Coordinates of C-alpha atoms and ligand atoms in Angstrom, one line a residue:
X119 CA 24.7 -179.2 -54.0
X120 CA 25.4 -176.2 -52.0
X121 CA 24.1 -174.2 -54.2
X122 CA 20.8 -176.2 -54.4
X123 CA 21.0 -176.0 -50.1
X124 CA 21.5 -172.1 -50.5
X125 CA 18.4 -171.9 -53.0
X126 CA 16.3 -173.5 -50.7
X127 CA 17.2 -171.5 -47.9
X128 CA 16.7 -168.6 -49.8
X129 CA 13.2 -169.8 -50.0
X130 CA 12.7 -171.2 -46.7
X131 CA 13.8 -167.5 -45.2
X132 CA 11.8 -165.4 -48.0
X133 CA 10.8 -162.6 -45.4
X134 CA 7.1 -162.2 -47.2
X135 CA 6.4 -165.8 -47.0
X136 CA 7.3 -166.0 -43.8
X137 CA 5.2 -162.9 -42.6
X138 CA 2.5 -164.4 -44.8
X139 CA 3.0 -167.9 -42.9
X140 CA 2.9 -165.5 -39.8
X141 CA -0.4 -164.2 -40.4
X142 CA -2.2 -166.6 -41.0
X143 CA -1.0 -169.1 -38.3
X144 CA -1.9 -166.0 -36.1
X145 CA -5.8 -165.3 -37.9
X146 CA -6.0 -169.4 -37.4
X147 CA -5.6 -169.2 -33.9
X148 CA -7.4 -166.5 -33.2
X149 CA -10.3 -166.9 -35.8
X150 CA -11.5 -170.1 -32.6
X151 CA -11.7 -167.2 -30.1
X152 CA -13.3 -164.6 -32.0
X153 CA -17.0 -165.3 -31.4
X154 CA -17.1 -165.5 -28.0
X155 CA -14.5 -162.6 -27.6
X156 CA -17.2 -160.6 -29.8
X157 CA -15.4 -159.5 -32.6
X158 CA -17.3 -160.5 -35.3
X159 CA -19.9 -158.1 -36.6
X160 CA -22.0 -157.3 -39.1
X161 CA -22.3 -154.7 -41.5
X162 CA -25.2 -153.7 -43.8
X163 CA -25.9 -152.7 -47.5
X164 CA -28.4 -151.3 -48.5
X165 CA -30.9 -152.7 -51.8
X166 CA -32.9 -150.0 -53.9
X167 CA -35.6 -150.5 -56.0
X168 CA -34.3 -148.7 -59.5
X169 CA -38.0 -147.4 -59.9
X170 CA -38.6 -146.1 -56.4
X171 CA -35.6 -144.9 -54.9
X172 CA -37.2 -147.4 -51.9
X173 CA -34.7 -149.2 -50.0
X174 CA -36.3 -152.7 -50.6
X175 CA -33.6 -155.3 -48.4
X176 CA -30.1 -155.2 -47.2
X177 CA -26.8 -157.6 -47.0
X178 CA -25.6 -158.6 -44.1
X179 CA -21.9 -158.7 -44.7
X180 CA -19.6 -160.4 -41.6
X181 CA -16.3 -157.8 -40.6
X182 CA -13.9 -159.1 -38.1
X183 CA -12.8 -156.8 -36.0
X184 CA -8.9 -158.2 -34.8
X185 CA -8.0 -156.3 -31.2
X186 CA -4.5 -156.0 -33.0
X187 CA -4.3 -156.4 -36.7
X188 CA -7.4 -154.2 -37.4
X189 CA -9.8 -155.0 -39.5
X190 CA -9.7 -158.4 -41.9
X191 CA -11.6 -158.8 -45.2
X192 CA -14.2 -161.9 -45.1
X193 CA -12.1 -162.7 -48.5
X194 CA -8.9 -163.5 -45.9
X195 CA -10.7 -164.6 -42.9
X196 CA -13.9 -166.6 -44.6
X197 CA -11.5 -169.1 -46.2
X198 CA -9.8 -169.8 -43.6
X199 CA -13.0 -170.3 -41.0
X200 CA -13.9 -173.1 -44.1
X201 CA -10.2 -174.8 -44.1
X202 CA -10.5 -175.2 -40.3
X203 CA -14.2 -176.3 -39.7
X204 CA -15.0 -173.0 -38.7
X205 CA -17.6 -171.9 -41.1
X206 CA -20.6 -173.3 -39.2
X207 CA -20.2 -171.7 -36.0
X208 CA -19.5 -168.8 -37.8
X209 CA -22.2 -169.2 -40.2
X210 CA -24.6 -169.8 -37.7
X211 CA -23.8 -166.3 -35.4
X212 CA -24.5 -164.7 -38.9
X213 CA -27.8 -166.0 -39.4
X214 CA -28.6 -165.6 -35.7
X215 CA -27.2 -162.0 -35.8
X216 CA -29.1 -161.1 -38.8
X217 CA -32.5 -162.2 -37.5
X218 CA -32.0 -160.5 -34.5
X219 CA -30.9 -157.2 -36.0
X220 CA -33.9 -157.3 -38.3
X221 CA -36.4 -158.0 -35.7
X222 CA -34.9 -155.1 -33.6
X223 CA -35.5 -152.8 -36.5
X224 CA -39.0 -154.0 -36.5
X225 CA -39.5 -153.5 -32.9
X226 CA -38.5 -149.4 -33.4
X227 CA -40.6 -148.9 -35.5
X228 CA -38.9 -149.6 -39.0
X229 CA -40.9 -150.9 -42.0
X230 CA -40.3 -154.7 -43.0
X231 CA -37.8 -155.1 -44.7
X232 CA -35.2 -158.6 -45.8
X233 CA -31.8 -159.1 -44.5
X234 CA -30.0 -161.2 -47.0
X235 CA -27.1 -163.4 -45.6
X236 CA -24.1 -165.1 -47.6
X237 CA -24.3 -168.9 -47.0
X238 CA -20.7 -170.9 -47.6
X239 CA -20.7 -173.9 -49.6
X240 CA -19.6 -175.7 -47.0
X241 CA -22.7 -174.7 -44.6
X242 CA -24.6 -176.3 -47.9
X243 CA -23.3 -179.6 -46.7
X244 CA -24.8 -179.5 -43.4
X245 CA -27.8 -181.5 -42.4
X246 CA -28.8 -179.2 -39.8
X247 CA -29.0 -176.2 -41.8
X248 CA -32.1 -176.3 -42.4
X249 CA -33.5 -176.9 -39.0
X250 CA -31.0 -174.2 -37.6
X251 CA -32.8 -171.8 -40.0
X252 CA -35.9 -172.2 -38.8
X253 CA -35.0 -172.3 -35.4
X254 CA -33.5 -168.9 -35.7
X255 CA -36.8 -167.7 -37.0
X256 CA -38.9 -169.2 -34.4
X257 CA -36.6 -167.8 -31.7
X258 CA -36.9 -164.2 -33.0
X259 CA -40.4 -164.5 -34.0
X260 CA -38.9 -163.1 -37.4
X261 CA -41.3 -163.3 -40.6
X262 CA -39.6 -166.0 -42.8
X263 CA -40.0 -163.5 -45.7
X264 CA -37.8 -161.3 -43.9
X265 CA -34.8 -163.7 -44.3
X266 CA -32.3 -164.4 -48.0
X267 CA -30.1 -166.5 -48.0
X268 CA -27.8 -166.1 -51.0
X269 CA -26.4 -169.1 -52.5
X270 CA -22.8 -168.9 -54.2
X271 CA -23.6 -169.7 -58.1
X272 CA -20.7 -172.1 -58.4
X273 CA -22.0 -174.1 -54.9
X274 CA -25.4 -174.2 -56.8
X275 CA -24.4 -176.0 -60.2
X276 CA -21.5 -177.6 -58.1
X277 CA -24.1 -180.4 -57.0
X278 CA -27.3 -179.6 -57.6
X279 CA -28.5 -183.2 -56.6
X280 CA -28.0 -182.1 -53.1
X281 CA -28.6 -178.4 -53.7
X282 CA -32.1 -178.2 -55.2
X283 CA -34.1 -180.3 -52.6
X284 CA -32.3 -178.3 -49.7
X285 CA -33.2 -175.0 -51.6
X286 CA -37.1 -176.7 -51.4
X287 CA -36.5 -177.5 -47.5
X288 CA -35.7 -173.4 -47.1
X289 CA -38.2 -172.5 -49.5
X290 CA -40.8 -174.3 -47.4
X291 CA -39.6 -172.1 -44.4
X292 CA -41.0 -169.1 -46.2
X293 CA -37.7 -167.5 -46.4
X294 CA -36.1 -166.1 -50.1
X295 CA -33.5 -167.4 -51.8
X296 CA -30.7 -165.6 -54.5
X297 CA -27.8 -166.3 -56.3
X298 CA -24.8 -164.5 -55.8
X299 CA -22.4 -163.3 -58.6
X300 CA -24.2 -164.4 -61.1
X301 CA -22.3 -164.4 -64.5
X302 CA -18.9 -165.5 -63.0
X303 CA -19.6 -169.2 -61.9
X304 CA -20.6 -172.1 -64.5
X305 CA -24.1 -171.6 -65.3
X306 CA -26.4 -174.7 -66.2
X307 CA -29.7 -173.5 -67.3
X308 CA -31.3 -177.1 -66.7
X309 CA -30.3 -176.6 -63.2
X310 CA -31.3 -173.1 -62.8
X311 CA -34.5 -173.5 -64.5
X312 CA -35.2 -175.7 -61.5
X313 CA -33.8 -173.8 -58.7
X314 CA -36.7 -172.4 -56.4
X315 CA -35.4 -169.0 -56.2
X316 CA -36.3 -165.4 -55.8
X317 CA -33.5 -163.1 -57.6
X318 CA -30.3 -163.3 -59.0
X319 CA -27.6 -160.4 -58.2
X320 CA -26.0 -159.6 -61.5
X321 CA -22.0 -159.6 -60.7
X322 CA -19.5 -156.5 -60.5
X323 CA -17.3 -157.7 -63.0
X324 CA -20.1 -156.8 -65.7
X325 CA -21.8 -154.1 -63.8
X326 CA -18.5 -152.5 -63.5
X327 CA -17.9 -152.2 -67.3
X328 CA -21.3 -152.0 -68.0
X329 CA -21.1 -148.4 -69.4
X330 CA -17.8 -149.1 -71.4
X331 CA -17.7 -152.4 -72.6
X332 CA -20.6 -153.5 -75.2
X333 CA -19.9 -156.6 -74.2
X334 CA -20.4 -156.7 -70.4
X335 CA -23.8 -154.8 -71.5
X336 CA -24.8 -157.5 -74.2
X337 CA -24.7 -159.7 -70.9
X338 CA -26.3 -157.9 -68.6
X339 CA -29.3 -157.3 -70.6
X340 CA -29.5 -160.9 -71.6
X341 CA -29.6 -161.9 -67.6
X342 CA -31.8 -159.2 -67.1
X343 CA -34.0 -160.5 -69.6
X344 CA -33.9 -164.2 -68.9
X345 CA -34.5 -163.0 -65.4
X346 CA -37.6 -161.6 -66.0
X347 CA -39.3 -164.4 -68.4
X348 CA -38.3 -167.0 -65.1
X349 CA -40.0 -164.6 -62.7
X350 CA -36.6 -163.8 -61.0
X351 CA -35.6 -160.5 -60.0
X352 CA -32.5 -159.0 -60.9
X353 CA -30.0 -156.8 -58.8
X354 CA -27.0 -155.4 -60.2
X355 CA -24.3 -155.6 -57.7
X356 CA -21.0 -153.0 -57.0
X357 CA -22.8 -150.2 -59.0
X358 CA -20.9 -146.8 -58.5
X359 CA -21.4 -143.9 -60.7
X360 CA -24.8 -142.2 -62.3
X361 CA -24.3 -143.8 -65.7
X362 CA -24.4 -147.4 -64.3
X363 CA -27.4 -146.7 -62.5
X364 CA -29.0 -144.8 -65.4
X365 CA -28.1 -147.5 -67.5
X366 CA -29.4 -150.3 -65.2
X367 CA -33.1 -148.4 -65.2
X368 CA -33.0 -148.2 -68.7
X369 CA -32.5 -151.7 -69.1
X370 CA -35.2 -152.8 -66.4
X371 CA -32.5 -154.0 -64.1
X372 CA -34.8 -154.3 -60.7
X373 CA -32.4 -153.1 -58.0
X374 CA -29.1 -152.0 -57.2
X375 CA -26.5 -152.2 -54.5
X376 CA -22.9 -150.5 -54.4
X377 CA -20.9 -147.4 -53.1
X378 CA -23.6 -145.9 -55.4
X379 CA -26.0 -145.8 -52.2
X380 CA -24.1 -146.8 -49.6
X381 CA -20.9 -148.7 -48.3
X382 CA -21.5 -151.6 -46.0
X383 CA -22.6 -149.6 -42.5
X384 CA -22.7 -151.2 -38.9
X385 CA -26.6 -151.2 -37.5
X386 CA -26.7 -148.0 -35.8
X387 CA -25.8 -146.0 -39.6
X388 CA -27.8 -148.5 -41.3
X389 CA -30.7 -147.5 -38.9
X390 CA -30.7 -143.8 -40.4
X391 CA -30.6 -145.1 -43.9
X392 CA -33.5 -147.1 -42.9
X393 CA -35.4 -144.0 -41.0
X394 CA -34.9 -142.2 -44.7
X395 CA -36.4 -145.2 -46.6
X396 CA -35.7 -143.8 -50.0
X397 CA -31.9 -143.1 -51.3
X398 CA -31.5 -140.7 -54.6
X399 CA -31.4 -141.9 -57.9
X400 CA -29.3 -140.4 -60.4
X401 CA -31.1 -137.1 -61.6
X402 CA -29.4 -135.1 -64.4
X403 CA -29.1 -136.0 -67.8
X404 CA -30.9 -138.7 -70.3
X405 CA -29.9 -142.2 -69.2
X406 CA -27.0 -143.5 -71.4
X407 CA -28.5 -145.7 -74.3
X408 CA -25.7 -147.6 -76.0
X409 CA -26.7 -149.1 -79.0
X410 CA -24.1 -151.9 -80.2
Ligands
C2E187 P1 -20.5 -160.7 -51.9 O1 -21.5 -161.4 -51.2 O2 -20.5 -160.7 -53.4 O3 -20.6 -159.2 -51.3 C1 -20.3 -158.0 -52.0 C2 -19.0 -157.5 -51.8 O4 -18.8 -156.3 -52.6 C3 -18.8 -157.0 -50.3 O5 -17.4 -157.2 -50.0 C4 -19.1 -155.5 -50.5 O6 -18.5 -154.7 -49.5 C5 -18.5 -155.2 -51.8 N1 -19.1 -154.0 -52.5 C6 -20.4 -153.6 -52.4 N2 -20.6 -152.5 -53.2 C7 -19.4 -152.3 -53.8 C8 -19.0 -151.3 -54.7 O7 -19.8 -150.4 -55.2 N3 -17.7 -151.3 -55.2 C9 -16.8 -152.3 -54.7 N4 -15.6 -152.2 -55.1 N5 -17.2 -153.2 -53.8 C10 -18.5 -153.2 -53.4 P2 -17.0 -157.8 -48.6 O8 -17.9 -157.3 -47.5 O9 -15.5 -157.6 -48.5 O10 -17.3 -159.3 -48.8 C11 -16.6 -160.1 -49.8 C12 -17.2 -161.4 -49.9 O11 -17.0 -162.2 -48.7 C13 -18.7 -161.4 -50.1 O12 -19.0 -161.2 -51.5 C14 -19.1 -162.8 -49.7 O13 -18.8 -163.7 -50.7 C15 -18.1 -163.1 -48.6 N6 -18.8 -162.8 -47.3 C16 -19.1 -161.7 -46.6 N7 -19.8 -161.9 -45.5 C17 -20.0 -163.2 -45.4 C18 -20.7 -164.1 -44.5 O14 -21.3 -163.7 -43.5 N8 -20.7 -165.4 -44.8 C19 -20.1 -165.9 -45.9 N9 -20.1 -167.2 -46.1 N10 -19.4 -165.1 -46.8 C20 -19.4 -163.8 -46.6
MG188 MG1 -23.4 -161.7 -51.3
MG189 MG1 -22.1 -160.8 -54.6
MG190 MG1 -19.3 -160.4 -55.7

């Protein structure tokens, strides 16, 4: 019996646990001030067109910027917001943000270009998405076709009863529509064959191995090619080094986004990305053909 009491103490005490406990009891509290106390922000990646060099859209992706911890992932903090109702509020000052960004590009002078936001599953779920949306547009004045909004693959086949008319509604507001990670979730075709979208973004875990594994290729030139027969666009996500780019032209891939071209940058750096317009492709040597 004492024994047992000791074990459990043992566990009760386990220093990491408890520092783990710690942190996030402190990112929960905090996470309710951190709009208003202005430390969320956004940073932005760029999207090249694999023929052109052009950058052709960006993703907003949301940092938050803690006074005292630093800086924590979305991948800690975006759960979290979701446990504790916080996603829509949070979700909504993306959107906002990201409109407003883009239309201040287009005020100095910038070339149009889309701003492609990450909606949670949970925002799915809520009626006023929709209406938010296209209030956000109205209140900039941004063109619709300016705005993605990049559904989760798994939040897509998850329920796409409730999924495919509310990817109509936003369709209808002239804004695009993706599907993010593509390749990792659990794929219907019925249900993507009747999804209303604009591109699908080919996940890391297969463009990262691309160039090494047959396999991960066999893949990515199958989505490429399905892709393209639905009238989709493809772009290969967390692309790095010359031969996965190389390789991704040669197989038609459409864009490309990753370290590649450009970490994630706050406004002001992605503003001199944007004043170049073009970033280099890969120059030097044949692209890498794998046969299999
Ligand atoms: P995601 O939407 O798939 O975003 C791509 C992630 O890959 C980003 O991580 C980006 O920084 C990272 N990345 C881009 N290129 C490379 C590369 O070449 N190599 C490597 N290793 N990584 C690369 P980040 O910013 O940490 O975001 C992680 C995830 O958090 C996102 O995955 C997205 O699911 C979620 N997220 C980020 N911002 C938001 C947001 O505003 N709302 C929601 N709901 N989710 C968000
Ligand atoms: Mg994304
Ligand atoms: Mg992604
Ligand atoms: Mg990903």
């Amino acid at each position: 019996k004492a024994k047992e009491m000791g074990r459990n103490k043992i566990r009760l005490f386990d220093p990491d646990l408890r520092a783990q406990i710690d942190r996030k009891v402190r990112l929960e509290t905090d996470l309710q001030q951190a709009i208003e106390r202005d430390e969320l922000m956004l940073h932005y990646q760029p999207q090249v067109d694999l023929q052109s060099g052009r950058i052709v859209g960006l993703e907003a992706l949301l940092r938050w910027r803690h006074p005292e911890l630093g800086e924590i992932a979305p991948a800690e903090f975006i759960p979290l917001a979701e446990e504790m109702g916080l996603i829509m509020p949070i979700g909504a000052w993306v959107i906002q943000e990201a409109c407003k960004q883009n239309k201040a590009w287009q005020q100095a002078g910038f070339p149009l270009i889309r701003v492609a936001v990450n909606l949670s599953p949970k925002q799915l779920n809520h009626p006023g998405l929709v209406d938010f949306v296209a209030g956000c547009l109205s209140a900039t004045a941004l063109d619709p076709a300016c705005l993605e909004l990049e559904f989760t693959e798994s939040a897509s086949m998850d329920d796409p009863n409730t999924i495919i008319p509310l990817m109509h509604q936003l369709k209808k507001l002239g804004v695009s529509l993706s599907i993010d990670d593509f390749g990792t979730g659990y794929s219907n075709m019925k249900y993507l064959k009747n999804f209303p979208i604009d591109k699908l973004k080919l996940d890391g875990s297969f463009v990262r191995e691309i160039t090494t594994d047959p396999r991960s290729l066999a893949i990515a030139d199958a989505i490429i090619a399905m892709s393209h027969h639905l009238g989709l666009k493809v772009v290969a996500e967390m692309t790095e080094t010359d031969a996965q780019i190389m390789l991704l032209i040669a197989r038609a891939c459409d864009q490309a986004q990753g370290y590649y071209f450009s970490k994630p940058v706050p406004a002001e750096q992605c503003a001199r990305l944007l004043q170049m317009g073009c970033l280099p492709l890969p120059t030097s040597g044949k692209p890498v053909l794998r046969t299999l």
